[in-house]
mmCIF file of C-alpha atoms in Angstrom:
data_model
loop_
_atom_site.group_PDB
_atom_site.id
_atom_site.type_symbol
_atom_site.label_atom_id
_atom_site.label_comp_id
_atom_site.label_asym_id
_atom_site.label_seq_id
_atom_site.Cartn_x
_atom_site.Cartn_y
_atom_site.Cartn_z
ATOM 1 C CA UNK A 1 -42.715 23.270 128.263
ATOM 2 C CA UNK A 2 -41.012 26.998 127.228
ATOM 3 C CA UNK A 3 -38.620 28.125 130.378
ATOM 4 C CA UNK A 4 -37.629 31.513 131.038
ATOM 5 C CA UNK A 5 -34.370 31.869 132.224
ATOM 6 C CA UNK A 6 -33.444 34.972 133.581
ATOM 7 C CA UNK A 7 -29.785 36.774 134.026
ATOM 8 C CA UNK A 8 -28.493 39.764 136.146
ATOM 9 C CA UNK A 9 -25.299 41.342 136.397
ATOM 10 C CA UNK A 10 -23.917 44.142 138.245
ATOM 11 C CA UNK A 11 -19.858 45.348 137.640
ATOM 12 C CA UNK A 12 -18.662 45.522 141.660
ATOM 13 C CA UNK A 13 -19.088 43.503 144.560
ATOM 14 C CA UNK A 14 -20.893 47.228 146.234
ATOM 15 C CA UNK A 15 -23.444 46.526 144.089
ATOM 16 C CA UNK A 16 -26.380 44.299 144.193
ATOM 17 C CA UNK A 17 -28.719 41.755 142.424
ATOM 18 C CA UNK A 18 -31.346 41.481 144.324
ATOM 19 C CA UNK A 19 -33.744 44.381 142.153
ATOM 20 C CA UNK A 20 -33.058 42.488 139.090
ATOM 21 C CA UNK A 21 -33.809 39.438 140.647
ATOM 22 C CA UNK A 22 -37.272 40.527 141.707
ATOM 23 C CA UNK A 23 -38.065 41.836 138.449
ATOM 24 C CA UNK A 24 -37.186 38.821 136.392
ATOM 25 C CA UNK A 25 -38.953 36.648 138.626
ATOM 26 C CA UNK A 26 -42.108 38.949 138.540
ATOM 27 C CA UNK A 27 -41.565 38.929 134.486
ATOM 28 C CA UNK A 28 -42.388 34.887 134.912
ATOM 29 C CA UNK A 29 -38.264 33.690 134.959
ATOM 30 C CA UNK A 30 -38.313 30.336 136.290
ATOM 31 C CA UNK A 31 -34.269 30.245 136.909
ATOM 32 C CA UNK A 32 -32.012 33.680 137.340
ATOM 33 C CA UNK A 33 -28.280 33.300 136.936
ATOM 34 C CA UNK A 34 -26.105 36.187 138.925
ATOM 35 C CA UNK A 35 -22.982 37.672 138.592
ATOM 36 C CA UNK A 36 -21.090 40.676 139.931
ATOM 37 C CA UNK A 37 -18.300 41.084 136.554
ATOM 38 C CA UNK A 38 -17.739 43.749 134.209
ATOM 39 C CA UNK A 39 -20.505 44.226 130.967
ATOM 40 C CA UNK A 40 -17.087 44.311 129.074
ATOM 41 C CA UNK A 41 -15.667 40.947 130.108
ATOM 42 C CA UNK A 42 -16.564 38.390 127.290
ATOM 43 C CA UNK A 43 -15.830 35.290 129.891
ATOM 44 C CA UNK A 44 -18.934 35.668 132.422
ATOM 45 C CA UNK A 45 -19.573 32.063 133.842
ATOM 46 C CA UNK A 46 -23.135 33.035 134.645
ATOM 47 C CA UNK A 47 -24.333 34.407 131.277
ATOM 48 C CA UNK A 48 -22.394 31.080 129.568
ATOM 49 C CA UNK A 49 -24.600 29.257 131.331
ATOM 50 C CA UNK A 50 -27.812 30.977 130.669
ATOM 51 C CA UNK A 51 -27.150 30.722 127.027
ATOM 52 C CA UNK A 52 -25.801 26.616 127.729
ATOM 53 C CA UNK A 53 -29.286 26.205 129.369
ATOM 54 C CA UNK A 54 -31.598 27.996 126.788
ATOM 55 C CA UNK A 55 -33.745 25.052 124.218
ATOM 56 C CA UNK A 56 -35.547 26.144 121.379
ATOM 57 C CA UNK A 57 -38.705 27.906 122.323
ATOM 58 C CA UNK A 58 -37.044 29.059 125.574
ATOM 59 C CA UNK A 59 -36.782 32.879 126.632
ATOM 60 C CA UNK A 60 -33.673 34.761 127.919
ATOM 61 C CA UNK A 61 -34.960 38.031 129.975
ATOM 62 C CA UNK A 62 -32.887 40.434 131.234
ATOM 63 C CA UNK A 63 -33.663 44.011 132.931
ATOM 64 C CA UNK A 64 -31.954 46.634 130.620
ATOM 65 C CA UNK A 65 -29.656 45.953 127.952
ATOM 66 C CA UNK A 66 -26.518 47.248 129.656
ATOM 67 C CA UNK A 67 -26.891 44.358 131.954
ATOM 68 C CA UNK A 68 -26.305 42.184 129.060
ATOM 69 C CA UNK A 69 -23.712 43.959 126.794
ATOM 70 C CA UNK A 70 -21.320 46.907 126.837
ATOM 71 C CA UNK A 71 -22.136 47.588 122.508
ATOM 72 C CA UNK A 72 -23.961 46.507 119.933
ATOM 73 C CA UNK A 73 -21.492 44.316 118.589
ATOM 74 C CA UNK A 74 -21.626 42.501 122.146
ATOM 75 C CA UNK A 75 -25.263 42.608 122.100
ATOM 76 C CA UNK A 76 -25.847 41.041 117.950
ATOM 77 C CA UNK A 77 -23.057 38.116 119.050
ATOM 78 C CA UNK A 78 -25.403 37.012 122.259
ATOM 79 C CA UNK A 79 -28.557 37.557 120.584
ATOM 80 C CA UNK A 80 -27.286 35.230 117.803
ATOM 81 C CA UNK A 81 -26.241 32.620 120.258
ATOM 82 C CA UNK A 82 -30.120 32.706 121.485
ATOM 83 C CA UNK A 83 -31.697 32.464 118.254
ATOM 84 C CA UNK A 84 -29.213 29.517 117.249
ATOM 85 C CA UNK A 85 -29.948 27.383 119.972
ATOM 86 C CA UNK A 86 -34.032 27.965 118.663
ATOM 87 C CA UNK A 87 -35.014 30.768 121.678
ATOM 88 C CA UNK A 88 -35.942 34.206 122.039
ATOM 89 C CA UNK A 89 -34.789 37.418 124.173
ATOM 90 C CA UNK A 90 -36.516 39.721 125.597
ATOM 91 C CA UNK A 91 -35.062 43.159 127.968
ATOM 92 C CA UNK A 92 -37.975 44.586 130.182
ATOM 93 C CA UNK A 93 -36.945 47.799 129.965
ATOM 94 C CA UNK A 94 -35.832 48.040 126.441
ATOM 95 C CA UNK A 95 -39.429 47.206 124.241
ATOM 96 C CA UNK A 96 -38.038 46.716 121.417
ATOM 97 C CA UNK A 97 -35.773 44.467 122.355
ATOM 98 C CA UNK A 98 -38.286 41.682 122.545
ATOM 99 C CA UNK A 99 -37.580 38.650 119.877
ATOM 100 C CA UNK A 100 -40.643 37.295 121.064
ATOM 101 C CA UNK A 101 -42.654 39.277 118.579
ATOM 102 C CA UNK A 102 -42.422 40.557 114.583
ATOM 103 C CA UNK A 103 -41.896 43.779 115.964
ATOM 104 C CA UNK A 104 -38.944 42.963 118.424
ATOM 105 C CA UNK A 105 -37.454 40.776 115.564
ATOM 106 C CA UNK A 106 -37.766 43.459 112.869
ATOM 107 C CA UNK A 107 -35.512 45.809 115.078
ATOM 108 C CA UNK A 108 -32.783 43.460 116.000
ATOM 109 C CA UNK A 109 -32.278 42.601 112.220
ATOM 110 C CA UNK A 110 -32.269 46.400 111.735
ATOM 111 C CA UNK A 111 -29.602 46.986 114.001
ATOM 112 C CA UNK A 112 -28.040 43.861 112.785
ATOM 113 C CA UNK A 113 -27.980 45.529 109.492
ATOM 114 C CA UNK A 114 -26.540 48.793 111.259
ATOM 115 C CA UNK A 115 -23.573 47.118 112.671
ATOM 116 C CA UNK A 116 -22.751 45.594 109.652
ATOM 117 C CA UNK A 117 -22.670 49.065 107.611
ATOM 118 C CA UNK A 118 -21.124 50.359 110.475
ATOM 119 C CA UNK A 119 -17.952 47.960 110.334
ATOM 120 C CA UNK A 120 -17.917 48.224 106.724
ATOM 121 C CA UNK A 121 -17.274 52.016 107.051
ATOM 122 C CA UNK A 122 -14.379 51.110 109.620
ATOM 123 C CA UNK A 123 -12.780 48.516 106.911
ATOM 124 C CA UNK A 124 -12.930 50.655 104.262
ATOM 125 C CA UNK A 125 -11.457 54.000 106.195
ATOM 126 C CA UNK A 126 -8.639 52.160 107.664
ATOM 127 C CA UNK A 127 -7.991 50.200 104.030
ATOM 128 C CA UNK A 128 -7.426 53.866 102.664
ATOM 129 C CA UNK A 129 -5.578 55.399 105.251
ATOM 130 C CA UNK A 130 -2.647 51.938 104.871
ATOM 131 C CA UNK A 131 -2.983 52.545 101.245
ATOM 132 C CA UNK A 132 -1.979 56.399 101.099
ATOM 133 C CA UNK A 133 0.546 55.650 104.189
ATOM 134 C CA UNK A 134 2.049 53.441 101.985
ATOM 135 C CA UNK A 135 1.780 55.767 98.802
ATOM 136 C CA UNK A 136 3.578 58.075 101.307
ATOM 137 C CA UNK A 137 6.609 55.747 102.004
ATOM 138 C CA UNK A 138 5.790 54.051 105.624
ATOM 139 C CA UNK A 139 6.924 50.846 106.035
ATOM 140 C CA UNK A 140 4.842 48.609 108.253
ATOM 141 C CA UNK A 141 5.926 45.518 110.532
ATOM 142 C CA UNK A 142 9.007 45.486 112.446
ATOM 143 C CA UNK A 143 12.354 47.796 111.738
ATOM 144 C CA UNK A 144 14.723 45.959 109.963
ATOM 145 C CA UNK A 145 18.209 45.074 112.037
ATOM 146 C CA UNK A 146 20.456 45.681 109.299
ATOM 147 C CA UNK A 147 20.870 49.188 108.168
ATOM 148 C CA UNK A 148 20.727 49.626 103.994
ATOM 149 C CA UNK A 149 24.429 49.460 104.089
ATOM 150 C CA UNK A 150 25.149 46.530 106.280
ATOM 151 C CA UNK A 151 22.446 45.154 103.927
ATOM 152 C CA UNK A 152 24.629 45.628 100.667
ATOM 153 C CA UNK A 153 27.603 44.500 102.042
ATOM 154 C CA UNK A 154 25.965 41.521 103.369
ATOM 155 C CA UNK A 155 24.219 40.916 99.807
ATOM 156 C CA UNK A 156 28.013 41.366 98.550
ATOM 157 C CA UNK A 157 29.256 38.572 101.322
ATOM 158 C CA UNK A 158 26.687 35.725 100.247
ATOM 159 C CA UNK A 159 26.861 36.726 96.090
ATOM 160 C CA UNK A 160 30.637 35.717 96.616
ATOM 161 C CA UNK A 161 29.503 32.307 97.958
ATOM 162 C CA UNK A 162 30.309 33.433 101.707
ATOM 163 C CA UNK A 163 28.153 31.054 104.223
ATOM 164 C CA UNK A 164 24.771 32.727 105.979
ATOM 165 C CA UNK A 165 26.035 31.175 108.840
ATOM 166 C CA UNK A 166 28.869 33.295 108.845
ATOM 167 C CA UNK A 167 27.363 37.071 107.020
ATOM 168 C CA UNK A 168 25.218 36.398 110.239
ATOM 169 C CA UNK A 169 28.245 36.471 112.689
ATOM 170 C CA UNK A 170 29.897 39.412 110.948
ATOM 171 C CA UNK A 171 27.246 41.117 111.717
ATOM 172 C CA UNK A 172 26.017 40.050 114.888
ATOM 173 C CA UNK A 173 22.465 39.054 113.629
ATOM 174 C CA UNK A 174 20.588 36.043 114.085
ATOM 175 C CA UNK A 175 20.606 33.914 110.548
ATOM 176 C CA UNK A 176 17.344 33.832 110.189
ATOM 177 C CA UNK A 177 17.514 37.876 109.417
ATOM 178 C CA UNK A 178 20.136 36.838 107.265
ATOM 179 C CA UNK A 179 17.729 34.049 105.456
ATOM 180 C CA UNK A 180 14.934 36.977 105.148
ATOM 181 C CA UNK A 181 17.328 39.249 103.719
ATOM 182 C CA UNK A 182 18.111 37.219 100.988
ATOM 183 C CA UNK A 183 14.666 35.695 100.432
ATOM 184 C CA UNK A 184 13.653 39.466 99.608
ATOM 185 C CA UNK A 185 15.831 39.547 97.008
ATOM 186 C CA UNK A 186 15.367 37.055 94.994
ATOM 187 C CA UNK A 187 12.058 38.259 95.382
ATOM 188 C CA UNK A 188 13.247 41.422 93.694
ATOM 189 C CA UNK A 189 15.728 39.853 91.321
ATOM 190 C CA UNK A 190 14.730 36.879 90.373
ATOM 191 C CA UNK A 191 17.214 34.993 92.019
ATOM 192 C CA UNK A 192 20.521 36.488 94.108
ATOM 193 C CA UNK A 193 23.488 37.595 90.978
ATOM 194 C CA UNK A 194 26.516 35.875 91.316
ATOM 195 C CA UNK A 195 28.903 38.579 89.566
ATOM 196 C CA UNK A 196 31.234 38.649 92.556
ATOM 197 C CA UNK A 197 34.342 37.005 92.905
ATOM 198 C CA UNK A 198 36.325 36.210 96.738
ATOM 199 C CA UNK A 199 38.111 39.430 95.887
ATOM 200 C CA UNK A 200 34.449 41.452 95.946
ATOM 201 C CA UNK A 201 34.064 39.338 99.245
ATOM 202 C CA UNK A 202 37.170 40.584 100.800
ATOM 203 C CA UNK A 203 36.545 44.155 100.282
ATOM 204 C CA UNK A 204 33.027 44.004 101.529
ATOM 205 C CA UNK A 205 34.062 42.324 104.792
ATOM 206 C CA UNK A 206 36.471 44.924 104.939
ATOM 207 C CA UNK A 207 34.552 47.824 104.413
ATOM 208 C CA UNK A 208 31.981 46.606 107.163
ATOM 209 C CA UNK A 209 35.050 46.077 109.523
ATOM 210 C CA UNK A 210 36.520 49.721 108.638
ATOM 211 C CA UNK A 211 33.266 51.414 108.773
ATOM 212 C CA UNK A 212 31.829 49.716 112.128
ATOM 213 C CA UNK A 213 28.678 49.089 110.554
ATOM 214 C CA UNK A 214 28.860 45.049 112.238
ATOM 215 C CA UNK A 215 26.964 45.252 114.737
ATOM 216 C CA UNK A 216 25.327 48.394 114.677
ATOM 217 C CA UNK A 217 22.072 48.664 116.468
ATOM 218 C CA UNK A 218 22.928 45.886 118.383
ATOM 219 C CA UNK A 219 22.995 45.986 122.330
ATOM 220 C CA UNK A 220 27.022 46.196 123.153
ATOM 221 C CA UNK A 221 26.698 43.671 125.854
ATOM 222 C CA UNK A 222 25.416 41.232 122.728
ATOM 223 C CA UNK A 223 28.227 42.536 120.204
ATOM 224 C CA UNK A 224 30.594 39.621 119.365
ATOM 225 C CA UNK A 225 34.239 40.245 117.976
ATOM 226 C CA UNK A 226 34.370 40.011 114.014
ATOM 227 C CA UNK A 227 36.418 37.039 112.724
ATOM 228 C CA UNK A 228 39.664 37.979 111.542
#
C-alpha cells in the first residue's frame, strides 16, 4: 500500500508547524516530518528522512513550495531524488506542482528544461567574460612571490647549476615556488638553457644582494640573512 508522507518546515523557532501539519494530514499524509531550519540549508534532518522513507508509488506532499526549496535548482535536485526512489510529489498550494498526474509531470520537465537553459546562459557568459579578461592581460590564481626580476636572477642562479635548495634561501621563498618557477619554463623553453657559467652565477647573486630584491614582499619578521 502507497503512503503519503508529508513534510513542513518553518525558518525560526517563533514560528510554527502546526497549520501545515493540519493541512497535510487533511490532504490524506499518513506520517509528517517537522523542522524549524532555513529553506536554504541543504542539511535538514527532517526532509532527509522524508525522502529516506519514500518507496516507489509513495507521495511526498508539502504545503507551498517555499516550504520545500529556496530555487528552482533546490527544488529539480529534491524532485529528482523522489522520482528516483519510484514516488511522486505533490505541493497543495502550487497545482502544478503535482507529479501525480501528466499535467504536473509535463511542468516539472518544463522547468527542468528551464534550469538547464538557464545555467547554460551562466556558463557561457562567464566563459566569455575569462576569455576577454584574459585577452586583456589579467592573470588569474594567486600573485606570484617573486617579482619578474627576482625571477630572472633566480632563472640565472639555477642555469649556472646553483641548488633550488639554495635560489630558495637567497630569496627567502619556500622551494617549492622555486620548483614552479622553473617547471614554467621549461614549459616555455623546452627545457631550462644552460649558457651560464659560475661567473653568470656570481653576478646574479650579486645583483639580487645589491639591489635588495631577496626577500622582497616577504614579511620582515620572516626575512632571513643572505649567505655570504
Amino acid at each position: 500500500m502507497s503512503d503519503i508522507i508529508g513534510y513542513a518546515r518553518v525558518s525560526t523557532d517563533g514560528q510554527s508547524v502546526s497549520d501545515q501539519i493540519v493541512q497535510l494530514k487533511a490532504a490524506g499524509a499518513t506520517k509528517v516530518l517537522s523542522e524549524k531550519l532555513s529553506g536554504a540549508r541543504f542539511d535538514r534532518p527532517q526532509l532527509r528522512k522524508a525522502i529516506t522513507a519514500l518507496g516507489k508509488g509513495d507521495v511526498l506532499i508539502i504545503t507551498r513550495l517555499d516550504r520545500l526549496a529556496r530555487s528552482s535548482r533546490d527544488l529539480l535536485n529534491i524532485l529528482h531524488e523522489v522520482s528516483e526512489s519510484g514516488a511522486a510529489f505533490k505541493s497543495l498550494a502550487d497545482a502544478w506542482a503535482d507529479t501525480t498526474t501528466p499535467h504536473g509531470k509535463l511542468m516539472v520537465t518544463i522547468l527542468g528544461g528551464l534550469a538547464e537553459f538557464e545555467r547554460s546562459l551562466i556558463k557561457a557568459r562567464t566563459d566569455v567574460g575569462i576569455r576577454r579578461a584574459r585577452e586583456a592581460g589579467v592573470k588569474f590564481g594567486r600573485p606570484s612571490k617573486l617579482t619578474k626580476h627576482q625571477q630572472r636572477q633566480a632563472i640565472k642562479l639555477l642555469d649556472a647549476g646553483e641548488p633550488q635548495s639554495a635560489v630558495a634561501r637567497l630569496l627567502n621563498v619556500d622551494q617549492s615556488t622555486i620548483s614552479r618557477l622553473v617547471a614554467r619554463a621549461r614549459g616555455k623553453n623546452g627545457g631550462m638553457p644552460a649558457s651560464l657559467d659560475l661567473s653568470g652565477c656570481q653576478k646574479a647573486r650579486r645583483t639580487l644582494l645589491r639591489s635588495g630584491s631577496f626577500g622582497r614582499g616577504i614579511p620582515s619578521g620572516q626575512r632571513r640573512r643572505a649567505p655570504a
